[in-house]
Short mmCIF file of C-alpha atoms in Angstrom, two decimals:
data_model
loop_
_atom_site.label_atom_id
_atom_site.label_comp_id
_atom_site.label_asym_id
_atom_site.label_seq_id
_atom_site.Cartn_x
_atom_site.Cartn_y
_atom_site.Cartn_z
CA MET A 1027 -10.60 19.92 -33.36
CA ASN A 1028 -12.31 20.15 -30.00
CA ALA A 1029 -9.40 18.44 -28.30
CA PHE A 1030 -7.04 20.84 -30.03
CA VAL A 1031 -8.99 23.86 -28.76
CA ARG A 1032 -9.05 22.44 -25.24
CA ARG A 1033 -5.33 21.77 -25.30
CA SER A 1034 -4.49 25.24 -26.60
CA ARG A 1035 -6.53 27.14 -24.02
CA GLY A 1036 -3.49 27.29 -21.77
CA LEU A 1037 -1.62 29.16 -24.49
CA VAL A 1038 -4.09 32.07 -24.73
CA LEU A 1039 -2.78 33.97 -21.71
CA PRO A 1040 0.93 33.64 -22.61
CA ILE A 1041 0.24 34.82 -26.17
CA LEU A 1042 -1.69 37.87 -24.88
CA LEU A 1043 1.19 38.59 -22.52
CA ILE A 1044 3.73 38.41 -25.35
CA ALA A 1045 1.59 40.71 -27.47
CA ALA A 1046 1.34 43.25 -24.63
CA TRP A 1047 5.10 42.95 -24.12
CA GLU A 1048 5.84 43.63 -27.77
CA TYR A 1049 3.36 46.54 -27.82
CA THR A 1050 5.03 48.15 -24.77
CA SER A 1051 8.50 47.74 -26.24
CA ARG A 1052 7.46 49.82 -29.23
CA GLN A 1053 6.42 52.83 -27.12
CA GLY A 1054 9.90 54.44 -26.99
CA ALA A 1055 13.60 53.87 -26.30
CA ALA A 1056 13.22 53.59 -22.50
CA GLN A 1057 10.46 51.02 -22.86
CA ALA A 1058 12.48 49.15 -25.47
CA TYR A 1059 15.30 48.77 -22.89
CA ALA A 1060 13.02 47.52 -20.11
CA PHE A 1061 10.84 45.38 -22.40
CA VAL A 1062 13.27 44.02 -24.97
CA PRO A 1063 11.61 43.65 -28.38
CA LEU A 1064 10.88 40.08 -29.48
CA SER A 1065 13.21 40.48 -32.44
CA SER A 1066 16.18 41.21 -30.15
CA ILE A 1067 15.28 38.27 -27.95
CA ALA A 1068 15.20 35.99 -30.99
CA GLN A 1069 18.55 37.39 -32.11
CA GLY A 1070 20.09 36.93 -28.70
CA PHE A 1071 18.68 33.41 -28.57
CA SER A 1072 20.35 32.36 -31.82
CA GLN A 1073 23.63 33.94 -30.68
CA LEU A 1074 23.53 32.03 -27.40
CA LEU A 1075 22.73 28.82 -29.24
CA ALA A 1076 25.51 29.32 -31.76
CA SER A 1077 28.13 30.06 -29.11
CA GLY A 1078 26.98 27.06 -27.08
CA GLU A 1079 26.67 29.23 -23.98
CA LEU A 1080 22.97 28.51 -23.53
CA LEU A 1081 23.41 24.76 -23.74
CA THR A 1082 26.38 24.76 -21.36
CA SER A 1083 24.42 26.84 -18.86
CA ILE A 1084 21.31 24.67 -19.10
CA VAL A 1085 23.29 21.46 -18.71
CA ALA A 1086 25.18 22.86 -15.72
CA SER A 1087 21.99 23.95 -13.97
CA LEU A 1088 20.13 20.72 -14.72
CA GLN A 1089 23.04 18.57 -13.64
CA ARG A 1090 23.33 20.34 -10.32
CA THR A 1091 19.57 20.14 -9.77
CA CYS A 1092 19.57 16.41 -10.48
CA SER A 1093 22.47 15.52 -8.22
CA GLY A 1094 21.16 17.78 -5.46
CA LEU A 1095 17.66 16.36 -5.83
CA LEU A 1096 18.95 12.80 -5.76
CA ILE A 1097 21.03 13.34 -2.61
CA GLY A 1098 18.46 15.50 -0.83
CA ALA A 1099 15.44 13.35 -1.69
CA LEU A 1100 17.12 10.07 -0.74
CA ALA A 1101 18.37 11.53 2.53
CA GLY A 1102 14.92 13.00 3.12
CA ILE A 1103 13.20 9.65 2.59
CA VAL A 1104 15.60 7.91 4.96
CA VAL A 1105 15.30 10.57 7.68
CA GLY A 1106 11.52 10.84 7.25
CA ALA A 1107 11.14 7.05 7.49
CA ALA A 1108 13.41 6.94 10.55
CA MET A 1109 11.40 9.70 12.23
CA SER A 1110 8.13 7.85 11.62
CA VAL A 1111 9.45 4.50 12.81
CA SER A 1112 11.40 5.54 15.89
CA THR A 1113 10.12 7.93 18.54
CA LEU A 1114 13.72 8.35 19.70
CA VAL A 1115 14.81 9.64 16.28
CA GLU A 1116 11.65 11.75 16.05
CA ARG A 1117 12.29 13.40 19.43
CA ALA A 1118 15.98 13.91 18.69
CA LEU A 1119 15.57 15.42 15.24
CA SER A 1120 12.20 17.13 15.29
CA PRO A 1121 13.11 20.44 17.02
CA LEU A 1122 16.25 20.89 14.94
CA TYR A 1123 14.44 19.99 11.74
CA HIS A 1124 11.49 22.29 12.34
CA THR A 1125 13.80 25.19 13.28
CA LEU A 1126 16.05 24.86 10.25
CA ARG A 1127 13.04 24.38 8.01
CA GLN A 1128 11.90 27.94 8.76
CA VAL A 1129 15.05 29.46 7.24
CA PRO A 1130 14.88 30.10 3.50
CA ILE A 1131 17.64 28.10 1.87
CA LEU A 1132 18.97 31.20 0.14
CA GLY A 1133 19.40 32.73 3.60
CA LEU A 1134 21.90 29.98 4.41
CA ILE A 1135 24.05 30.71 1.38
CA PRO A 1136 26.45 33.16 3.09
CA LEU A 1137 27.20 30.60 5.81
CA ILE A 1138 27.55 27.74 3.38
CA ALA A 1139 29.87 29.83 1.21
CA LEU A 1140 31.95 30.62 4.29
CA TRP A 1141 32.26 26.95 5.27
CA PHE A 1142 32.39 25.22 1.92
CA GLY A 1143 33.52 27.91 -0.52
CA SER A 1144 31.63 28.93 -3.60
CA GLY A 1145 32.42 25.97 -5.84
CA GLU A 1146 30.17 23.26 -7.23
CA GLY A 1147 30.18 21.33 -3.94
CA ALA A 1148 28.64 24.21 -2.04
CA LYS A 1149 25.97 24.66 -4.69
CA VAL A 1150 25.04 20.98 -4.72
CA LEU A 1151 24.81 21.14 -0.93
CA ILE A 1152 22.39 24.06 -1.19
CA VAL A 1153 20.23 22.20 -3.70
CA SER A 1154 20.33 19.03 -1.61
CA LEU A 1155 19.16 20.92 1.47
CA ALA A 1156 16.38 22.55 -0.51
CA ALA A 1157 15.16 19.13 -1.66
CA PHE A 1158 15.73 17.52 1.73
CA PHE A 1159 13.33 19.58 3.84
CA PRO A 1160 10.06 19.03 1.94
CA MET A 1161 11.00 15.38 1.41
CA VAL A 1162 11.40 14.66 5.13
CA LEU A 1163 8.00 16.12 5.90
CA ASN A 1164 6.18 14.08 3.27
CA ALA A 1165 8.11 10.86 3.78
CA ARG A 1166 7.43 10.95 7.50
CA GLU A 1167 3.75 11.52 6.80
CA GLY A 1168 3.68 8.63 4.34
CA PHE A 1169 5.53 6.14 6.52
CA SER A 1170 3.48 6.92 9.60
CA HIS A 1171 0.17 6.26 7.85
CA VAL A 1172 0.77 2.72 6.66
CA ASP A 1173 -2.47 0.76 7.03
CA LYS A 1174 -2.24 -1.38 10.16
CA ARG A 1175 -4.23 -4.11 8.42
CA HIS A 1176 -1.55 -4.45 5.76
CA LEU A 1177 1.14 -4.65 8.44
CA GLU A 1178 -0.83 -7.49 10.04
CA VAL A 1179 -0.80 -9.32 6.71
CA ALA A 1180 2.97 -8.85 6.59
CA THR A 1181 3.18 -10.41 10.06
CA VAL A 1182 0.93 -13.32 9.09
CA LEU A 1183 3.04 -13.93 5.97
CA GLU A 1184 6.16 -13.93 8.17
CA LEU A 1185 7.91 -11.20 6.20
CA THR A 1186 11.29 -10.05 7.49
CA SER A 1187 11.67 -6.38 8.48
CA TRP A 1188 13.46 -5.72 5.21
CA GLN A 1189 10.71 -7.37 3.13
CA ARG A 1190 8.12 -5.50 5.16
CA LEU A 1191 9.88 -2.21 4.39
CA ILE A 1192 10.30 -2.88 0.66
CA HIS A 1193 6.98 -4.58 -0.08
CA VAL A 1194 4.61 -2.90 2.38
CA GLN A 1195 5.82 0.29 4.03
CA LEU A 1196 7.63 1.87 1.09
CA PRO A 1197 4.82 1.32 -1.45
CA ALA A 1198 2.25 2.47 1.11
CA ALA A 1199 4.25 5.66 1.64
CA MET A 1200 4.80 6.12 -2.10
CA PRO A 1201 1.92 8.57 -2.74
CA ALA A 1202 3.28 10.90 -0.05
CA ILE A 1203 6.83 10.39 -1.30
CA ILE A 1204 5.79 11.39 -4.83
CA THR A 1205 4.13 14.52 -3.46
CA GLY A 1206 7.31 15.26 -1.54
CA LEU A 1207 9.39 14.66 -4.65
CA LEU A 1208 7.36 17.19 -6.65
CA HIS A 1209 7.86 19.78 -3.89
CA ALA A 1210 11.53 18.88 -3.60
CA LEU A 1211 11.97 19.28 -7.35
CA ALA A 1212 10.50 22.77 -7.32
CA PHE A 1213 12.69 23.84 -4.40
CA ALA A 1214 15.77 22.20 -5.91
CA TRP A 1215 15.35 23.96 -9.24
CA VAL A 1216 14.74 27.38 -7.70
CA SER A 1217 17.67 27.05 -5.33
CA SER A 1218 19.95 25.70 -8.04
CA VAL A 1219 19.47 28.86 -10.09
CA GLY A 1220 19.40 30.93 -6.90
CA SER A 1221 22.76 29.59 -5.78
CA GLU A 1222 24.21 30.61 -9.14
CA LEU A 1223 22.94 34.14 -8.67
CA PHE A 1224 24.62 34.33 -5.24
CA LEU A 1225 27.79 32.35 -5.93
CA SER A 1226 29.00 33.78 -9.19
CA SER A 1227 31.71 31.26 -10.09
CA GLY A 1228 30.97 28.41 -12.48
CA ASN A 1229 28.35 27.79 -15.13
CA GLY A 1230 24.57 27.85 -15.07
CA LEU A 1231 21.52 29.79 -16.13
CA GLY A 1232 21.88 32.02 -13.06
CA ASN A 1233 25.48 32.88 -14.00
CA MET A 1234 24.43 33.56 -17.56
CA MET A 1235 21.83 36.01 -16.30
CA MET A 1236 24.21 37.72 -13.89
CA ASN A 1237 26.78 38.21 -16.65
CA ALA A 1238 24.07 39.55 -18.96
CA GLU A 1239 22.91 42.00 -16.34
CA THR A 1240 26.42 43.44 -15.92
CA GLY A 1241 26.66 43.68 -19.72
CA SER A 1242 23.20 45.30 -19.98
CA ARG A 1243 22.04 42.43 -22.18
CA MET A 1244 18.39 42.45 -21.13
CA ASP A 1245 17.52 40.08 -23.99
CA VAL A 1246 19.73 37.42 -22.40
CA VAL A 1247 18.14 38.03 -18.98
CA VAL A 1248 14.70 37.48 -20.52
CA ILE A 1249 15.91 34.31 -22.25
CA GLY A 1250 17.25 33.10 -18.89
CA VAL A 1251 13.90 33.73 -17.21
CA LEU A 1252 12.07 31.89 -19.99
CA CYS A 1253 14.45 28.92 -19.86
CA ILE A 1254 14.17 28.60 -16.09
CA GLY A 1255 10.39 28.71 -16.25
CA LEU A 1256 10.01 26.31 -19.16
CA LEU A 1257 12.58 23.81 -17.91
CA GLY A 1258 11.00 23.81 -14.45
CA TYR A 1259 7.60 23.28 -16.01
CA GLY A 1260 8.96 20.44 -18.14
CA MET A 1261 10.62 18.69 -15.21
CA ASN A 1262 7.46 18.99 -13.15
CA LEU A 1263 5.51 17.40 -15.99
CA LEU A 1264 8.05 14.61 -16.30
CA PHE A 1265 7.99 13.86 -12.58
CA SER A 1266 4.18 13.98 -12.45
CA ARG A 1267 4.11 11.39 -15.23
CA LEU A 1268 6.67 9.29 -13.38
CA GLY A 1269 4.52 9.57 -10.26
CA GLN A 1270 1.41 8.51 -12.16
CA TYR A 1271 3.29 5.48 -13.47
CA LEU A 1272 4.59 4.51 -10.02
CA LEU A 1273 1.11 4.92 -8.54
CA ARG A 1274 -0.75 3.16 -11.36
CA TRP A 1275 -2.01 0.63 -8.81
CA ARG A 1276 -4.30 3.29 -7.36
CA GLY A 1277 -6.54 3.32 -10.41
CA SER A 1278 -8.17 6.45 -11.78
CA ARG A 1279 -8.98 8.81 -8.98
CA MET B 1480 -16.42 -19.41 -14.80
CA MET B 1481 -17.65 -18.64 -11.32
CA ASN B 1482 -19.80 -21.74 -11.22
CA ALA B 1483 -17.12 -24.04 -12.53
CA PRO B 1484 -18.05 -27.57 -11.50
CA LEU B 1485 -15.81 -29.53 -9.20
CA LYS B 1486 -12.82 -30.21 -11.33
CA GLN B 1487 -9.59 -32.04 -10.84
CA SER B 1488 -7.28 -29.97 -8.71
CA PRO B 1489 -3.90 -29.20 -10.24
CA ILE B 1490 -2.52 -29.79 -6.78
CA ALA B 1491 -2.51 -33.19 -5.21
CA PRO B 1492 -4.76 -33.14 -2.17
CA ALA B 1493 -2.56 -32.83 0.85
CA ALA B 1494 -3.52 -36.15 2.34
CA ALA B 1495 -3.13 -36.74 6.04
CA LEU B 1496 -2.02 -33.20 6.73
CA PRO B 1497 -1.82 -32.68 10.43
CA GLY B 1498 -3.70 -29.75 11.90
CA ALA B 1499 -5.43 -30.73 15.11
CA LEU B 1500 -6.23 -27.72 17.25
CA ASP B 1501 -6.66 -27.97 20.97
CA ILE B 1502 -7.87 -24.98 22.97
CA ARG B 1503 -7.83 -25.41 26.73
CA ASN B 1504 -9.19 -22.99 29.32
CA LEU B 1505 -8.49 -20.04 27.06
CA SER B 1506 -9.20 -16.60 28.50
CA LYS B 1507 -8.25 -13.24 27.08
CA ASP B 1508 -8.56 -9.74 28.55
CA TYR B 1509 -8.05 -6.40 26.90
CA LEU B 1510 -6.91 -3.50 29.01
CA ILE B 1511 -9.29 -0.56 28.71
CA ASP B 1512 -8.09 2.48 30.68
CA GLY B 1513 -5.94 0.16 32.75
CA LEU B 1514 -8.86 -2.10 33.66
CA PRO B 1515 -9.07 -5.63 32.30
CA LEU B 1516 -12.08 -6.22 30.06
CA PRO B 1517 -12.68 -9.92 29.49
CA VAL B 1518 -13.29 -10.76 25.81
CA LEU B 1519 -12.93 -14.52 26.00
CA GLU B 1520 -13.64 -16.65 29.06
CA ASN B 1521 -12.75 -20.25 29.57
CA ILE B 1522 -12.93 -21.48 25.99
CA ASN B 1523 -12.43 -25.20 25.50
CA LEU B 1524 -12.50 -26.49 21.97
CA HIS B 1525 -10.96 -29.41 20.17
CA VAL B 1526 -10.83 -29.35 16.40
CA GLN B 1527 -9.77 -32.51 14.61
CA ALA B 1528 -7.31 -32.48 11.75
CA GLY B 1529 -9.24 -31.82 8.55
CA GLU B 1530 -12.41 -30.72 10.31
CA PHE B 1531 -14.44 -27.68 9.23
CA VAL B 1532 -15.72 -25.75 12.23
CA SER B 1533 -18.03 -22.75 11.93
CA ILE B 1534 -18.37 -20.22 14.72
CA VAL B 1535 -21.43 -18.00 14.95
CA GLY B 1536 -22.38 -15.44 17.53
CA ALA B 1537 -23.49 -11.87 18.09
CA SER B 1538 -21.11 -8.97 17.58
CA GLY B 1539 -18.73 -8.61 20.46
CA CYS B 1540 -18.72 -12.30 21.39
CA GLY B 1541 -14.97 -12.42 20.77
CA LYS B 1542 -15.09 -14.73 17.77
CA SER B 1543 -12.71 -12.56 15.75
CA SER B 1544 -10.43 -12.24 18.78
CA LEU B 1545 -10.37 -16.02 18.96
CA LEU B 1546 -9.17 -16.26 15.36
CA ARG B 1547 -6.54 -13.56 15.96
CA LEU B 1548 -5.22 -15.58 18.87
CA ILE B 1549 -5.11 -18.80 16.85
CA VAL B 1550 -3.31 -17.16 13.94
CA GLY B 1551 -0.84 -15.66 16.39
CA LEU B 1552 -1.44 -11.95 15.91
CA GLU B 1553 -1.90 -11.65 19.65
CA ALA B 1554 0.34 -13.58 21.95
CA GLN B 1555 -0.98 -12.61 25.40
CA TYR B 1556 -3.58 -15.04 26.69
CA LYS B 1557 -4.33 -17.39 29.57
CA GLY B 1558 -4.69 -21.09 28.99
CA ASP B 1559 -3.38 -23.01 26.01
CA ILE B 1560 -3.86 -22.98 22.27
CA LEU B 1561 -2.09 -26.01 20.84
CA LEU B 1562 -1.68 -26.92 17.20
CA ASP B 1563 -0.57 -30.54 16.95
CA GLY B 1564 0.61 -30.22 20.51
CA GLU B 1565 2.64 -27.03 20.08
CA ARG B 1566 1.66 -23.89 21.92
CA ILE B 1567 0.87 -20.92 19.66
CA ASP B 1568 2.56 -17.65 20.59
CA ALA B 1569 3.37 -16.05 17.22
CA THR B 1570 2.35 -16.17 13.59
CA SER B 1571 3.52 -19.02 11.38
CA LEU B 1572 3.10 -20.12 7.78
CA GLU B 1573 1.45 -23.24 9.21
CA ARG B 1574 -1.59 -21.08 9.91
CA GLY B 1575 -3.28 -19.05 7.18
CA ILE B 1576 -6.02 -16.45 7.57
CA VAL B 1577 -8.54 -14.80 5.28
CA PHE B 1578 -9.98 -11.53 6.59
CA GLN B 1579 -13.36 -10.01 5.80
CA ASP B 1580 -11.65 -7.18 3.93
CA HIS B 1581 -9.44 -9.00 1.45
CA ARG B 1582 -6.34 -7.10 2.60
CA LEU B 1583 -4.52 -7.60 -0.66
CA PHE B 1584 -1.69 -5.11 -1.09
CA PRO B 1585 -3.16 -2.54 -3.52
CA TRP B 1586 0.28 -1.91 -5.06
CA LYS B 1587 0.78 -5.51 -6.08
CA THR B 1588 -0.91 -7.49 -8.81
CA VAL B 1589 -2.91 -10.63 -8.09
CA SER B 1590 0.09 -12.91 -8.80
CA GLU B 1591 2.46 -10.72 -6.80
CA ASN B 1592 0.06 -10.68 -3.86
CA ILE B 1593 -0.26 -14.45 -3.88
CA ALA B 1594 3.49 -14.89 -4.35
CA MET B 1595 4.20 -12.70 -1.28
CA ALA B 1596 3.14 -15.59 0.93
CA LEU B 1597 6.00 -17.66 -0.50
CA SER B 1598 8.65 -15.00 0.24
CA ASN B 1599 10.39 -17.01 2.90
CA LEU B 1600 9.78 -20.56 1.78
CA PRO B 1601 12.82 -22.46 0.53
CA LEU B 1602 11.59 -22.83 -3.05
CA ASP B 1603 13.31 -21.79 -6.25
CA LYS B 1604 11.81 -19.20 -8.57
CA ALA B 1605 10.32 -21.70 -11.00
CA ASP B 1606 8.67 -23.64 -8.18
CA LYS B 1607 7.16 -20.48 -6.76
CA ALA B 1608 5.86 -19.38 -10.16
CA ARG B 1609 4.34 -22.81 -10.74
CA ARG B 1610 2.62 -22.79 -7.36
CA VAL B 1611 1.24 -19.30 -7.99
CA THR B 1612 -0.16 -20.38 -11.36
CA GLU B 1613 -1.73 -23.46 -9.81
CA HIS B 1614 -3.39 -21.48 -7.07
CA ILE B 1615 -4.69 -18.86 -9.47
CA GLN B 1616 -6.33 -21.73 -11.34
CA LEU B 1617 -7.56 -23.20 -8.09
CA VAL B 1618 -9.59 -20.07 -7.33
CA ASN B 1619 -10.56 -19.50 -10.97
CA LEU B 1620 -8.73 -16.23 -11.48
CA GLN B 1621 -7.02 -17.12 -14.75
CA GLY B 1622 -6.66 -14.02 -16.88
CA PHE B 1623 -6.43 -11.70 -13.87
CA GLU B 1624 -2.85 -12.53 -12.88
CA ASN B 1625 -1.64 -9.02 -13.67
CA ALA B 1626 -4.70 -7.12 -12.45
CA TYR B 1627 -4.38 -4.78 -9.48
CA PRO B 1628 -6.83 -5.25 -6.60
CA HIS B 1629 -8.77 -2.08 -7.50
CA GLN B 1630 -9.58 -3.69 -10.84
CA LEU B 1631 -11.22 -6.72 -9.20
CA SER B 1632 -14.75 -7.23 -7.92
CA GLY B 1633 -15.15 -7.95 -4.21
CA GLY B 1634 -15.63 -11.65 -4.88
CA MET B 1635 -12.55 -11.89 -7.08
CA ALA B 1636 -10.42 -10.05 -4.53
CA GLN B 1637 -11.59 -12.48 -1.86
CA ARG B 1638 -10.68 -15.44 -4.11
CA ALA B 1639 -7.18 -14.00 -4.46
CA ALA B 1640 -6.99 -13.61 -0.68
CA ILE B 1641 -8.01 -17.26 -0.28
CA ALA B 1642 -5.32 -18.31 -2.77
CA ARG B 1643 -2.75 -16.28 -0.83
CA ALA B 1644 -3.75 -18.02 2.38
CA LEU B 1645 -3.73 -21.51 0.85
CA ILE B 1646 -0.53 -21.32 -1.18
CA THR B 1647 1.68 -22.06 1.81
CA GLN B 1648 -0.38 -25.24 2.37
CA PRO B 1649 -1.16 -24.34 5.97
CA LYS B 1650 -2.20 -26.99 8.45
CA ILE B 1651 -5.12 -24.81 9.38
CA LEU B 1652 -6.99 -22.07 7.56
CA LEU B 1653 -8.82 -19.41 9.55
CA LEU B 1654 -11.61 -17.47 7.89
CA ASP B 1655 -12.83 -14.29 9.59
CA GLU B 1656 -16.24 -13.56 8.03
CA PRO B 1657 -14.66 -14.09 4.61
CA PHE B 1658 -17.85 -13.47 2.65
CA GLY B 1659 -19.43 -10.89 4.95
CA ALA B 1660 -18.84 -7.97 2.61
CA LEU B 1661 -20.07 -9.69 -0.55
CA ASP B 1662 -23.45 -9.57 -2.23
CA ALA B 1663 -25.76 -12.55 -1.69
CA LEU B 1664 -25.18 -14.20 -5.05
CA THR B 1665 -21.38 -13.94 -4.93
CA ARG B 1666 -21.49 -15.22 -1.38
CA VAL B 1667 -23.34 -18.38 -2.40
CA ARG B 1668 -20.86 -18.99 -5.20
CA LEU B 1669 -17.86 -18.54 -2.98
CA GLN B 1670 -19.33 -20.80 -0.30
CA HIS B 1671 -19.62 -23.46 -2.96
CA GLU B 1672 -16.02 -22.89 -4.02
CA LEU B 1673 -14.73 -22.93 -0.48
CA GLN B 1674 -16.45 -26.27 0.02
CA ARG B 1675 -14.74 -27.58 -3.12
CA LEU B 1676 -11.35 -26.27 -1.91
CA TRP B 1677 -11.82 -27.82 1.49
CA ILE B 1678 -12.72 -31.19 -0.02
CA GLN B 1679 -9.61 -30.99 -2.19
CA GLN B 1680 -7.18 -29.74 0.43
CA ARG B 1681 -8.55 -31.34 3.56
CA SER B 1682 -6.79 -28.87 5.77
CA THR B 1683 -8.47 -27.88 9.00
CA MET B 1684 -10.66 -24.83 8.62
CA ILE B 1685 -12.29 -22.56 11.18
CA MET B 1686 -14.72 -19.98 9.88
CA VAL B 1687 -16.29 -17.16 11.82
CA THR B 1688 -19.54 -15.89 10.33
CA HIS B 1689 -22.76 -14.01 11.05
CA ASP B 1690 -24.63 -16.18 8.62
CA VAL B 1691 -26.19 -19.27 10.21
CA GLU B 1692 -27.01 -20.89 6.87
CA GLU B 1693 -23.42 -20.46 5.72
CA ALA B 1694 -22.15 -21.91 8.99
CA LEU B 1695 -24.35 -25.00 8.56
CA TYR B 1696 -23.73 -25.46 4.85
CA LEU B 1697 -19.96 -25.58 5.31
CA GLY B 1698 -19.34 -26.77 8.85
CA ASP B 1699 -18.92 -30.25 10.22
CA ARG B 1700 -19.68 -28.56 13.47
CA VAL B 1701 -21.17 -25.20 14.40
CA ILE B 1702 -20.15 -23.46 17.61
CA VAL B 1703 -22.45 -20.80 19.04
CA MET B 1704 -20.73 -18.14 21.11
CA ASP B 1705 -22.24 -15.75 23.61
CA ALA B 1706 -21.02 -12.24 24.29
CA ARG B 1707 -19.57 -10.28 27.20
CA PRO B 1708 -17.45 -12.13 27.94
CA GLY B 1709 -17.14 -14.36 24.89
CA ARG B 1710 -17.76 -17.99 25.66
CA ILE B 1711 -19.01 -21.14 23.99
CA LYS B 1712 -22.72 -21.52 24.58
CA HIS B 1713 -23.78 -24.36 22.37
CA GLN B 1714 -22.60 -26.58 19.58
CA VAL B 1715 -24.23 -28.74 16.95
CA THR B 1716 -22.74 -31.43 14.75
CA VAL B 1717 -23.83 -31.35 11.13
CA ASP B 1718 -23.78 -35.01 10.23
CA LEU B 1719 -24.26 -34.65 6.49
CA PRO B 1720 -21.68 -35.61 3.89
CA HIS B 1721 -20.02 -33.00 1.65
CA PRO B 1722 -20.75 -31.59 -0.87
CA ARG B 1723 -24.11 -30.70 0.59
CA ASN B 1724 -27.44 -29.74 -0.78
CA ARG B 1725 -28.50 -26.36 0.58
CA SER B 1726 -32.17 -27.35 0.74
CA HIS B 1727 -31.61 -30.47 2.82
CA PRO B 1728 -34.33 -30.61 5.52
CA ARG B 1729 -31.74 -31.45 8.18
CA LEU B 1730 -30.01 -28.12 7.54
CA HIS B 1731 -33.32 -26.32 8.01
CA ALA B 1732 -34.03 -28.08 11.28
CA LEU B 1733 -30.55 -27.22 12.55
CA LYS B 1734 -30.94 -23.62 11.41
CA ASP B 1735 -34.08 -23.25 13.53
CA GLU B 1736 -32.27 -24.77 16.48
CA LEU B 1737 -29.31 -22.40 16.09
CA LEU B 1738 -31.43 -19.30 15.61
CA ALA B 1739 -33.39 -20.13 18.75
CA GLU B 1740 -30.09 -20.53 20.59
CA LEU B 1741 -28.72 -17.23 19.24
CA VAL B 1742 -31.69 -15.10 20.33
CA SER B 1743 -32.22 -16.74 23.74
CA HIS B 1744 -30.47 -15.46 26.84
#
């Protein structure tokens, strides 16, 4: 019972919020348009489920986030590792990286659309970039703080550079990489939906919301917001668990 | 388990392993702000194959630097360090080292850590696995094969580090204050075990320590070093057979001699 109470504490605030929402929606027609009644949201939800539109949109958004995250995070790890290992790479890339990093990804969308069109490729590129920047920062941090004493052991054991990378440097950098991955995930998800709002072709939760807005379907907009929030929360949870598993060697800290 | 009596080794003692170390006129400087600071000056030392040599001395006498040079972590030095006649200028699996901090990789289990040492030996998988199992038994860590270092006590971690250093069957094992961070009881136990391992393996061992009793209990010979710059000041031969009795009067007499030597200037 105690555990149940502790687990449900996080639900108190959302439930209060929903109650306030429902109360406001009943204060008149104008309020009912701005704060769609729960019953309409439920109705809209079952319609979207039945038509398959919700599922298609979710799958499209998730797919794009995953491919973008994969490309961006891998590239980020490689570039971050290269920057930490080689001063030449660090000096060559650092100014460019730190300049581009200042620009919000969504601010690059007009240029990317101009160069690469508004199709799926452009969107994946946007998501990849969003994941790339935080990953580089963390990977570089991780790779440049490998314990010198462990590197000496690698030397004494006559490990090749490849073995040293795989068995010593990469695992030593893993805590920072996991942190970077969690940041990258958040940026990737936001920019995936963001790119759909800006580039209106194709499928996705962002497109679903844009279409709903033009059709004055505020219930669908609310459902979109909820889906984005909950899915993002779920993915974050999943990746945190994955991180905990990968870092199980650290013990309970 | 910790006090397991001398038992038959699962590994045949490596009889007649070479491992004679010859250090001639060794000097080593570190550059501090561009100025050379001598850490070792004119060291001459011959260690016979299979001999156990202890080195004691105050902090800063360069005894750890000496081990780092022998293992090959530092290649710049004057003079010669020869192992079976070959000059040492890099690391090699012929030379193993155990550090004061166990230096196990925290992200690898005990078996994985020990197996890392075999990464580049031409053995097949089954052979490697068998060797790892044997060495885990050798240091009495059965049951902890899949434990991560953070789950081990200091003594157990150091046993794993010893197994990792021995698994390549090095000609010479270097021990840099291997028990310095352990509590007194664990230290005594591990000294006993190291003696057992040395009797079984008969590889050359050089141990640096702060502990005069430990140096005498284990060493065939004890070298006393002096600091700034590090040099050999005195040596005694401990002419007692192994395994030894800690309370042997000869050890006590030698301890007094060494302590007098260590505090005199």
